[in-house]
DNA sequence: TTGCTTGCAAATGATTTGCACTGCT
DNA sequence: AGCAGTGCAAATCATTTGCAAGCAA
């Protein structure tokens, strides 16, 4: 493990391929991949779960609140990250599905924390088929589905 | 149809059985079923789709903003209504599933409007089974799942 | 230099709350 | 009387924005 490089820059918890991909996504919208934005991607990519803004700021002291919000907005519009409406007091942010893969969330109704989970392809397909069917009936153009489980996390139970 | 009473009080768009059920739910929490709360249930029950607070207020001029928010909170805590976090600027409210039945939402990313849809029991069961499985692995106690489709509604497409 | 980016401080706006009053029970 | 419920106005607080200064092409 120690000698086994994982293609990460020192100080970055996200691999080089991901950073390259992010740079390309930003480039498509004529946005620069600045230090502040790279820090956000490092924090979100290193967390392994969605983070609220306070958590993001706590993870990297160098980030300022307003710029973090502004850059999260840029990253969201460029398709790099996703903003989760959990119903709690904060929005949560995570790398988008093109970077992280399709998945779902366990949302704690007590503390608001969010955990990523994946489901069987078989179930995913059944859900997608069923949703496309009802969407067609309502002349609704589907973009993506969100499937979350609300309940009490291990820590709050 | 004209002579075919549907067990609704004049001026109420919600049937008597629902109002009785709501009264019982509130009673369990020692809350009264006041005129203002009844008006909210009438508005939400009559809409047939989730409504934002401005829509609720527009539907009944007699409702005051702060009391509406306060009563929606009471109704939510009593299990009468559900608050939806759509990601848009407003929260949306609808009668809870015990009153309305289990269903899902088509959420328009442009205008924020929400439409109710139902899925095959077969799909519902597959989803629930899959979610319970991953929840168990994470020692997470499930309360309910939410499955929403985000996209462009017929009006915004 | 031109214009994207940044950080600070101030503004915004949905939602919540203090308070005095009304009305059940 | 006692206390839940109401409406107004004011407060809250996550998030957004104005502006002056920094930095890359």
Tab-separated table of C-alpha atoms (C1' of nucleotides) in Angstrom:
chain	number	residue	atom	x	y	z
A	1	UNK	CA	0.000	0.000	0.000
A	2	UNK	CA	2.717	2.462	0.982
A	3	UNK	CA	4.636	2.166	-2.259
A	4	UNK	CA	1.525	1.653	-4.332
A	5	UNK	CA	0.816	5.059	-5.864
A	6	UNK	CA	-2.865	5.707	-6.512
A	7	UNK	CA	-2.361	8.559	-8.946
A	8	UNK	CA	-3.115	11.258	-6.399
A	9	UNK	CA	-1.164	14.419	-5.940
A	10	UNK	CA	0.244	14.850	-2.461
A	11	UNK	CA	-2.310	16.698	-0.360
A	12	UNK	CA	-5.172	15.736	-2.652
A	13	UNK	CA	-7.606	13.008	-1.755
A	14	UNK	CA	-8.971	12.761	-5.269
A	15	UNK	CA	-7.238	10.932	-8.087
A	16	UNK	CA	-5.704	12.668	-11.080
A	17	UNK	CA	-8.212	11.212	-13.544
A	18	UNK	CA	-11.076	12.766	-11.617
A	19	UNK	CA	-9.390	16.161	-11.527
A	20	UNK	CA	-8.802	15.930	-15.257
A	21	UNK	CA	-12.430	15.097	-15.821
A	22	UNK	CA	-13.559	17.988	-13.630
A	23	UNK	CA	-11.278	20.370	-15.508
A	24	UNK	CA	-12.831	19.230	-18.769
A	25	UNK	CA	-16.374	19.678	-17.450
A	26	UNK	CA	-15.586	23.190	-16.246
A	27	UNK	CA	-13.831	23.951	-19.524
A	28	UNK	CA	-16.994	23.167	-21.451
A	29	UNK	CA	-18.598	26.098	-19.639
A	30	UNK	CA	-15.532	28.339	-19.950
A	31	UNK	CA	-14.850	28.138	-16.268
A	32	UNK	CA	-11.392	27.869	-14.790
A	33	UNK	CA	-10.326	25.084	-12.466
A	34	UNK	CA	-8.978	27.370	-9.755
A	35	UNK	CA	-7.356	26.433	-6.474
A	36	UNK	CA	-10.544	27.083	-4.532
A	37	UNK	CA	-12.578	24.835	-6.825
A	38	UNK	CA	-9.957	22.124	-6.657
A	39	UNK	CA	-10.080	22.283	-2.877
A	40	UNK	CA	-13.843	21.795	-2.959
A	41	UNK	CA	-13.507	18.776	-5.234
A	42	UNK	CA	-10.821	17.367	-2.949
A	43	UNK	CA	-13.022	17.763	0.104
A	44	UNK	CA	-16.154	16.337	-1.514
A	45	UNK	CA	-14.289	13.543	-3.247
A	46	UNK	CA	-12.408	12.616	-0.095
A	47	UNK	CA	-15.430	12.544	2.165
A	48	UNK	CA	-17.095	9.489	0.655
A	49	UNK	CA	-20.487	10.890	1.590
A	50	UNK	CA	-22.434	14.104	0.942
A	51	UNK	CA	-21.375	17.084	3.046
A	52	UNK	CA	-23.164	20.197	4.232
A	53	UNK	CA	-21.521	23.567	3.762
A	54	UNK	CA	-20.367	23.819	7.394
A	55	UNK	CA	-18.765	20.396	7.007
A	56	UNK	CA	-17.055	21.494	3.818
A	57	UNK	CA	-15.686	24.627	5.474
A	58	UNK	CA	-14.552	22.636	8.492
A	59	UNK	CA	-12.697	20.212	6.239
A	60	UNK	CA	-10.563	22.957	4.705
A	61	UNK	CA	-9.867	26.091	6.692
A	62	UNK	CA	-8.716	27.950	3.595
A	63	UNK	CA	-12.200	28.026	2.099
A	64	UNK	CA	-14.251	31.151	2.624
A	65	UNK	CA	-17.984	30.812	2.961
A	66	UNK	CA	-19.163	33.060	0.159
A	67	UNK	CA	-16.655	31.756	-2.371
A	68	UNK	CA	-17.477	28.199	-1.375
A	69	UNK	CA	-21.159	28.818	-2.045
A	70	UNK	CA	-20.312	30.566	-5.304
A	71	UNK	CA	-18.016	27.815	-6.457
A	72	UNK	CA	-20.383	25.053	-5.449
A	73	UNK	CA	-22.877	26.819	-7.654
A	74	UNK	CA	-20.434	26.904	-10.578
A	75	UNK	CA	-19.548	23.265	-10.018
A	76	UNK	CA	-23.197	22.297	-9.883
A	77	UNK	CA	-24.041	24.115	-13.097
A	78	UNK	CA	-21.069	22.489	-14.795
A	79	UNK	CA	-22.323	19.068	-13.763
A	80	UNK	CA	-19.410	18.367	-11.416
A	81	UNK	CA	-21.401	18.168	-8.205
A	82	UNK	CA	-24.963	17.604	-7.122
A	83	UNK	CA	-26.908	19.526	-4.491
A	84	UNK	CA	-29.191	17.395	-2.292
A	85	UNK	CA	-32.394	18.776	-0.790
A	86	UNK	CA	-32.591	16.630	2.327
A	87	UNK	CA	-35.301	18.550	4.118
A	88	UNK	CA	-32.893	19.422	6.928
A	89	UNK	CA	-31.496	22.886	7.503
A	90	UNK	CA	-28.540	22.614	5.149
A	91	UNK	CA	-28.147	21.591	1.555
A	92	UNK	CA	-25.750	18.679	1.045
A	93	UNK	CA	-23.207	18.420	-1.757
A	94	UNK	CA	-21.469	15.482	-3.417
A	95	UNK	CA	-19.652	14.710	-6.656
A	96	UNK	CA	-22.130	14.114	-9.475
A	97	UNK	CA	-23.086	10.661	-10.700
A	98	UNK	CA	-20.867	10.777	-13.805
A	99	UNK	CA	-17.927	10.988	-11.375
A	100	UNK	CA	-19.271	8.880	-8.536
A	101	UNK	CA	-21.649	6.420	-10.191
A	102	UNK	CA	-25.403	6.093	-9.740
A	103	UNK	CA	-26.445	5.618	-6.124
A	104	UNK	CA	-28.994	6.498	-3.458
A	105	UNK	CA	-29.106	7.917	0.054
A	106	UNK	CA	-29.899	6.948	3.599
A	107	UNK	CA	-31.003	10.210	5.215
A	108	UNK	CA	-31.203	10.460	8.997
A	109	UNK	CA	-34.289	12.386	10.079
A	110	UNK	CA	-32.635	13.150	13.424
A	111	UNK	CA	-29.183	14.470	12.573
A	112	UNK	CA	-29.576	15.044	8.834
A	113	UNK	CA	-26.508	13.021	7.908
A	114	UNK	CA	-26.463	11.293	4.540
A	115	UNK	CA	-24.923	7.964	3.519
A	116	UNK	CA	-24.474	6.651	-0.022
A	117	UNK	CA	-25.796	3.230	-1.001
A	118	UNK	CA	-26.129	1.294	-4.255
A	119	UNK	CA	-28.912	-0.979	-5.390
A	120	UNK	CA	-29.079	-4.015	-7.661
A	121	UNK	CA	-29.059	-3.225	-11.376
A	122	UNK	CA	-32.177	-5.326	-11.589
A	123	UNK	CA	-34.043	-3.025	-9.207
A	124	UNK	CA	-32.650	0.089	-10.868
A	125	UNK	CA	-33.970	-1.014	-14.206
A	126	UNK	CA	-37.410	-1.831	-12.824
A	127	UNK	CA	-37.597	1.606	-11.208
A	128	UNK	CA	-36.428	3.411	-14.303
A	129	UNK	CA	-38.859	1.558	-16.552
A	130	UNK	CA	-41.779	2.234	-14.224
A	131	UNK	CA	-40.885	5.925	-13.916
A	132	UNK	CA	-40.485	6.387	-17.654
A	133	UNK	CA	-43.891	4.882	-18.151
A	134	UNK	CA	-45.723	7.239	-15.790
A	135	UNK	CA	-43.638	10.172	-17.063
A	136	UNK	CA	-44.715	9.488	-20.641
A	137	UNK	CA	-48.356	9.507	-19.565
A	138	UNK	CA	-47.886	12.936	-17.979
A	139	UNK	CA	-45.842	14.247	-20.941
A	140	UNK	CA	-42.994	14.792	-18.495
A	141	UNK	CA	-39.381	14.723	-19.745
A	142	UNK	CA	-37.296	12.737	-17.235
A	143	UNK	CA	-33.794	13.884	-16.326
A	144	UNK	CA	-32.946	11.738	-13.327
A	145	UNK	CA	-34.593	9.958	-10.443
A	146	UNK	CA	-33.796	10.239	-6.770
A	147	UNK	CA	-34.548	7.397	-4.440
A	148	UNK	CA	-33.837	8.058	-0.795
A	149	UNK	CA	-34.547	6.200	2.396
A	150	UNK	CA	-35.451	8.327	5.420
A	151	UNK	CA	-35.027	6.927	8.909
A	152	UNK	CA	-32.751	6.826	11.949
A	153	UNK	CA	-29.038	6.324	11.426
A	154	UNK	CA	-27.039	3.936	13.592
A	155	UNK	CA	-25.723	6.804	15.708
A	156	UNK	CA	-29.149	8.344	16.370
A	157	UNK	CA	-31.123	5.130	16.884
B	1	UNK	CA	-73.842	13.589	-9.904
B	2	UNK	CA	-75.791	16.585	-8.690
B	3	UNK	CA	-77.961	14.591	-6.328
B	4	UNK	CA	-75.188	12.176	-5.442
B	5	UNK	CA	-73.804	13.440	-2.157
B	6	UNK	CA	-70.142	12.646	-1.619
B	7	UNK	CA	-70.127	13.172	2.119
B	8	UNK	CA	-68.571	16.625	1.960
B	9	UNK	CA	-69.705	19.612	3.918
B	10	UNK	CA	-70.686	22.536	1.759
B	11	UNK	CA	-67.612	24.686	1.174
B	12	UNK	CA	-65.253	21.836	1.956
B	13	UNK	CA	-63.440	19.974	-0.778
B	14	UNK	CA	-62.450	17.142	1.531
B	15	UNK	CA	-64.775	14.349	2.572
B	16	UNK	CA	-66.078	13.915	6.080
B	17	UNK	CA	-64.184	10.688	6.696
B	18	UNK	CA	-60.888	12.462	6.032
B	19	UNK	CA	-61.757	15.293	8.394
B	20	UNK	CA	-62.682	12.766	11.054
B	21	UNK	CA	-59.386	10.988	10.545
B	22	UNK	CA	-57.468	14.262	10.767
B	23	UNK	CA	-59.289	15.207	13.962
B	24	UNK	CA	-58.296	11.862	15.462
B	25	UNK	CA	-54.657	12.286	14.455
B	26	UNK	CA	-54.536	15.758	15.993
B	27	UNK	CA	-56.327	14.509	19.066
B	28	UNK	CA	-53.590	11.966	19.694
B	29	UNK	CA	-51.239	14.907	20.156
B	30	UNK	CA	-53.729	16.946	22.168
B	31	UNK	CA	-54.162	19.435	19.384
B	32	UNK	CA	-57.464	20.979	18.409
B	33	UNK	CA	-58.921	20.789	14.948
B	34	UNK	CA	-59.524	24.516	14.582
B	35	UNK	CA	-61.035	26.412	11.676
B	36	UNK	CA	-57.618	27.457	10.374
B	37	UNK	CA	-56.344	23.886	10.398
B	38	UNK	CA	-59.498	22.650	8.715
B	39	UNK	CA	-59.033	25.273	6.006
B	40	UNK	CA	-55.487	24.034	5.382
B	41	UNK	CA	-56.672	20.441	5.090
B	42	UNK	CA	-59.423	21.560	2.710
B	43	UNK	CA	-56.960	23.405	0.516
B	44	UNK	CA	-54.373	20.623	0.456
B	45	UNK	CA	-56.952	17.876	0.051
B	46	UNK	CA	-58.734	19.736	-2.714
B	47	UNK	CA	-55.626	20.523	-4.717
B	48	UNK	CA	-54.822	16.979	-5.786
B	49	UNK	CA	-51.134	17.862	-5.889
B	50	UNK	CA	-48.573	19.270	-3.448
B	51	UNK	CA	-48.754	23.028	-2.918
B	52	UNK	CA	-46.216	25.638	-1.881
B	53	UNK	CA	-47.088	28.083	0.875
B	54	UNK	CA	-47.859	30.942	-1.545
B	55	UNK	CA	-50.212	28.601	-3.388
B	56	UNK	CA	-51.891	27.628	-0.122
B	57	UNK	CA	-52.385	31.269	0.854
B	58	UNK	CA	-53.684	32.126	-2.614
B	59	UNK	CA	-56.221	29.306	-2.370
B	60	UNK	CA	-57.789	30.715	0.801
B	61	UNK	CA	-57.589	34.430	1.480
B	62	UNK	CA	-58.527	33.934	5.119
B	63	UNK	CA	-55.265	32.203	5.957
B	64	UNK	CA	-52.514	34.321	7.461
B	65	UNK	CA	-48.942	33.488	6.616
B	66	UNK	CA	-47.521	32.942	10.069
B	67	UNK	CA	-50.442	30.887	11.321
B	68	UNK	CA	-50.387	28.845	8.131
B	69	UNK	CA	-46.722	28.037	8.695
B	70	UNK	CA	-47.394	27.286	12.343
B	71	UNK	CA	-50.348	25.060	11.597
B	72	UNK	CA	-48.602	23.249	8.784
B	73	UNK	CA	-45.950	22.477	11.360
B	74	UNK	CA	-48.526	21.128	13.805
B	75	UNK	CA	-50.188	19.104	11.056
B	76	UNK	CA	-46.860	17.703	9.954
B	77	UNK	CA	-45.882	16.678	13.483
B	78	UNK	CA	-49.268	15.042	13.938
B	79	UNK	CA	-48.753	13.018	10.765
B	80	UNK	CA	-51.539	14.720	8.835
B	81	UNK	CA	-49.401	16.290	6.142
B	82	UNK	CA	-45.989	15.821	4.629
B	83	UNK	CA	-43.436	18.498	3.778
B	84	UNK	CA	-41.529	17.939	0.528
B	85	UNK	CA	-37.993	19.209	0.041
B	86	UNK	CA	-37.997	19.697	-3.714
B	87	UNK	CA	-34.806	21.679	-3.998
B	88	UNK	CA	-36.720	24.692	-5.291
B	89	UNK	CA	-37.227	27.848	-3.277
B	90	UNK	CA	-40.364	26.761	-1.459
B	91	UNK	CA	-41.275	23.726	0.549
B	92	UNK	CA	-44.311	21.857	-0.781
B	93	UNK	CA	-47.066	20.369	1.370
B	94	UNK	CA	-49.555	17.557	0.793
B	95	UNK	CA	-51.764	15.249	2.856
B	96	UNK	CA	-49.721	12.401	4.306
B	97	UNK	CA	-49.663	8.914	2.832
B	98	UNK	CA	-52.042	7.411	5.410
B	99	UNK	CA	-54.644	9.826	4.025
B	100	UNK	CA	-53.599	9.941	0.404
B	101	UNK	CA	-51.995	6.556	-0.257
B	102	UNK	CA	-48.412	5.784	-1.155
B	103	UNK	CA	-47.220	7.624	-4.256
B	104	UNK	CA	-44.289	9.440	-5.866
B	105	UNK	CA	-43.573	12.774	-7.520
B	106	UNK	CA	-42.702	14.266	-10.868
B	107	UNK	CA	-40.763	17.431	-9.980
B	108	UNK	CA	-40.195	20.091	-12.623
B	109	UNK	CA	-36.673	21.500	-12.412
B	110	UNK	CA	-37.824	24.638	-14.235
B	111	UNK	CA	-40.954	25.784	-12.417
B	112	UNK	CA	-40.762	23.610	-9.301
B	113	UNK	CA	-44.275	22.223	-9.696
B	114	UNK	CA	-44.985	18.760	-8.362
B	115	UNK	CA	-47.323	16.066	-9.678
B	116	UNK	CA	-48.349	12.864	-7.895
B	117	UNK	CA	-47.918	9.474	-9.565
B	118	UNK	CA	-48.302	5.863	-8.481
B	119	UNK	CA	-46.212	2.863	-9.425
B	120	UNK	CA	-46.919	-0.852	-9.800
B	121	UNK	CA	-47.091	-2.761	-6.525
B	122	UNK	CA	-44.552	-5.094	-8.052
B	123	UNK	CA	-42.011	-2.268	-8.424
B	124	UNK	CA	-42.823	-0.880	-5.001
B	125	UNK	CA	-42.084	-4.196	-3.401
B	126	UNK	CA	-38.805	-4.603	-5.259
B	127	UNK	CA	-37.712	-1.125	-4.168
B	128	UNK	CA	-38.718	-1.659	-0.584
B	129	UNK	CA	-36.962	-5.012	-0.370
B	130	UNK	CA	-33.777	-3.619	-1.873
B	131	UNK	CA	-33.804	-0.610	0.437
B	132	UNK	CA	-34.419	-2.688	3.539
B	133	UNK	CA	-31.492	-4.860	2.592
B	134	UNK	CA	-28.985	-2.002	2.296
B	135	UNK	CA	-30.461	-0.315	5.369
B	136	UNK	CA	-29.895	-3.426	7.446
B	137	UNK	CA	-26.263	-3.510	6.351
B	138	UNK	CA	-25.814	0.086	7.522
B	139	UNK	CA	-27.760	-0.497	10.746
B	140	UNK	CA	-30.192	2.140	9.567
B	141	UNK	CA	-33.828	2.083	10.741
B	142	UNK	CA	-36.069	2.815	7.735
B	143	UNK	CA	-39.134	5.024	8.151
B	144	UNK	CA	-40.162	5.691	4.548
B	145	UNK	CA	-38.712	5.980	1.116
B	146	UNK	CA	-39.080	8.815	-1.342
B	147	UNK	CA	-38.783	8.185	-5.044
B	148	UNK	CA	-39.023	11.263	-7.228
B	149	UNK	CA	-38.463	11.904	-10.888
B	150	UNK	CA	-36.849	15.227	-11.777
B	151	UNK	CA	-37.276	16.656	-15.264
B	152	UNK	CA	-39.258	19.118	-17.357
B	153	UNK	CA	-43.034	19.247	-16.983
B	154	UNK	CA	-45.331	19.448	-20.000
B	155	UNK	CA	-45.775	23.195	-19.515
B	156	UNK	CA	-42.048	23.980	-19.287
B	157	UNK	CA	-40.833	21.608	-22.017
C	1	DT	C1'	-5.527	45.226	-19.872
C	2	DT	C1'	-9.561	42.430	-19.872
C	3	DG	C1'	-12.275	39.836	-17.343
C	4	DC	C1'	-12.814	35.707	-14.267
C	5	DT	C1'	-12.168	34.988	-9.258
C	6	DT	C1'	-11.975	36.060	-4.423
C	7	DG	C1'	-13.216	37.643	0.374
C	8	DC	C1'	-15.472	40.779	3.094
C	9	DA	C1'	-19.554	42.873	4.479
C	10	DA	C1'	-24.213	43.743	3.568
C	11	DA	C1'	-28.625	42.182	1.509
C	12	DT	C1'	-32.187	38.726	0.544
C	13	DG	C1'	-36.055	36.006	1.477
C	14	DA	C1'	-38.364	31.790	3.165
C	15	DT	C1'	-39.450	30.501	7.552
C	16	DT	C1'	-39.755	31.228	12.619
C	17	DT	C1'	-40.796	33.628	16.784
C	18	DG	C1'	-42.314	37.372	20.507
C	19	DC	C1'	-46.191	39.239	22.106
C	20	DA	C1'	-50.668	40.732	23.029
C	21	DC	C1'	-55.272	39.217	22.057
C	22	DT	C1'	-59.149	35.943	21.091
C	23	DG	C1'	-61.843	32.108	22.148
C	24	DC	C1'	-62.492	27.266	23.573
C	25	DT	C1'	-63.322	24.280	27.724
D	1	DA	C1'	-59.500	31.232	34.976
D	2	DG	C1'	-56.369	28.859	32.097
D	3	DC	C1'	-54.288	27.762	28.117
D	4	DA	C1'	-54.207	26.544	23.011
D	5	DG	C1'	-54.528	29.192	18.900
D	6	DT	C1'	-54.179	33.585	16.056
D	7	DG	C1'	-52.215	37.642	13.537
D	8	DC	C1'	-49.104	41.205	13.233
D	9	DA	C1'	-44.573	42.744	13.138
D	10	DA	C1'	-39.905	41.763	14.031
D	11	DA	C1'	-36.152	38.348	14.177
D	12	DT	C1'	-33.519	34.375	12.194
D	13	DC	C1'	-30.314	32.322	9.401
D	14	DA	C1'	-28.848	29.714	5.203
D	15	DT	C1'	-27.736	31.496	1.081
D	16	DT	C1'	-26.863	35.254	-2.318
D	17	DT	C1'	-24.883	39.474	-3.916
D	18	DG	C1'	-22.212	44.248	-4.336
D	19	DC	C1'	-17.933	45.784	-4.501
D	20	DA	C1'	-12.999	46.521	-4.422
D	21	DA	C1'	-8.846	44.000	-4.951
D	22	DG	C1'	-6.101	39.736	-6.934
D	23	DC	C1'	-4.702	36.949	-10.620
D	24	DA	C1'	-4.473	34.455	-15.110
D	25	DA	C1'	-4.376	34.865	-20.349
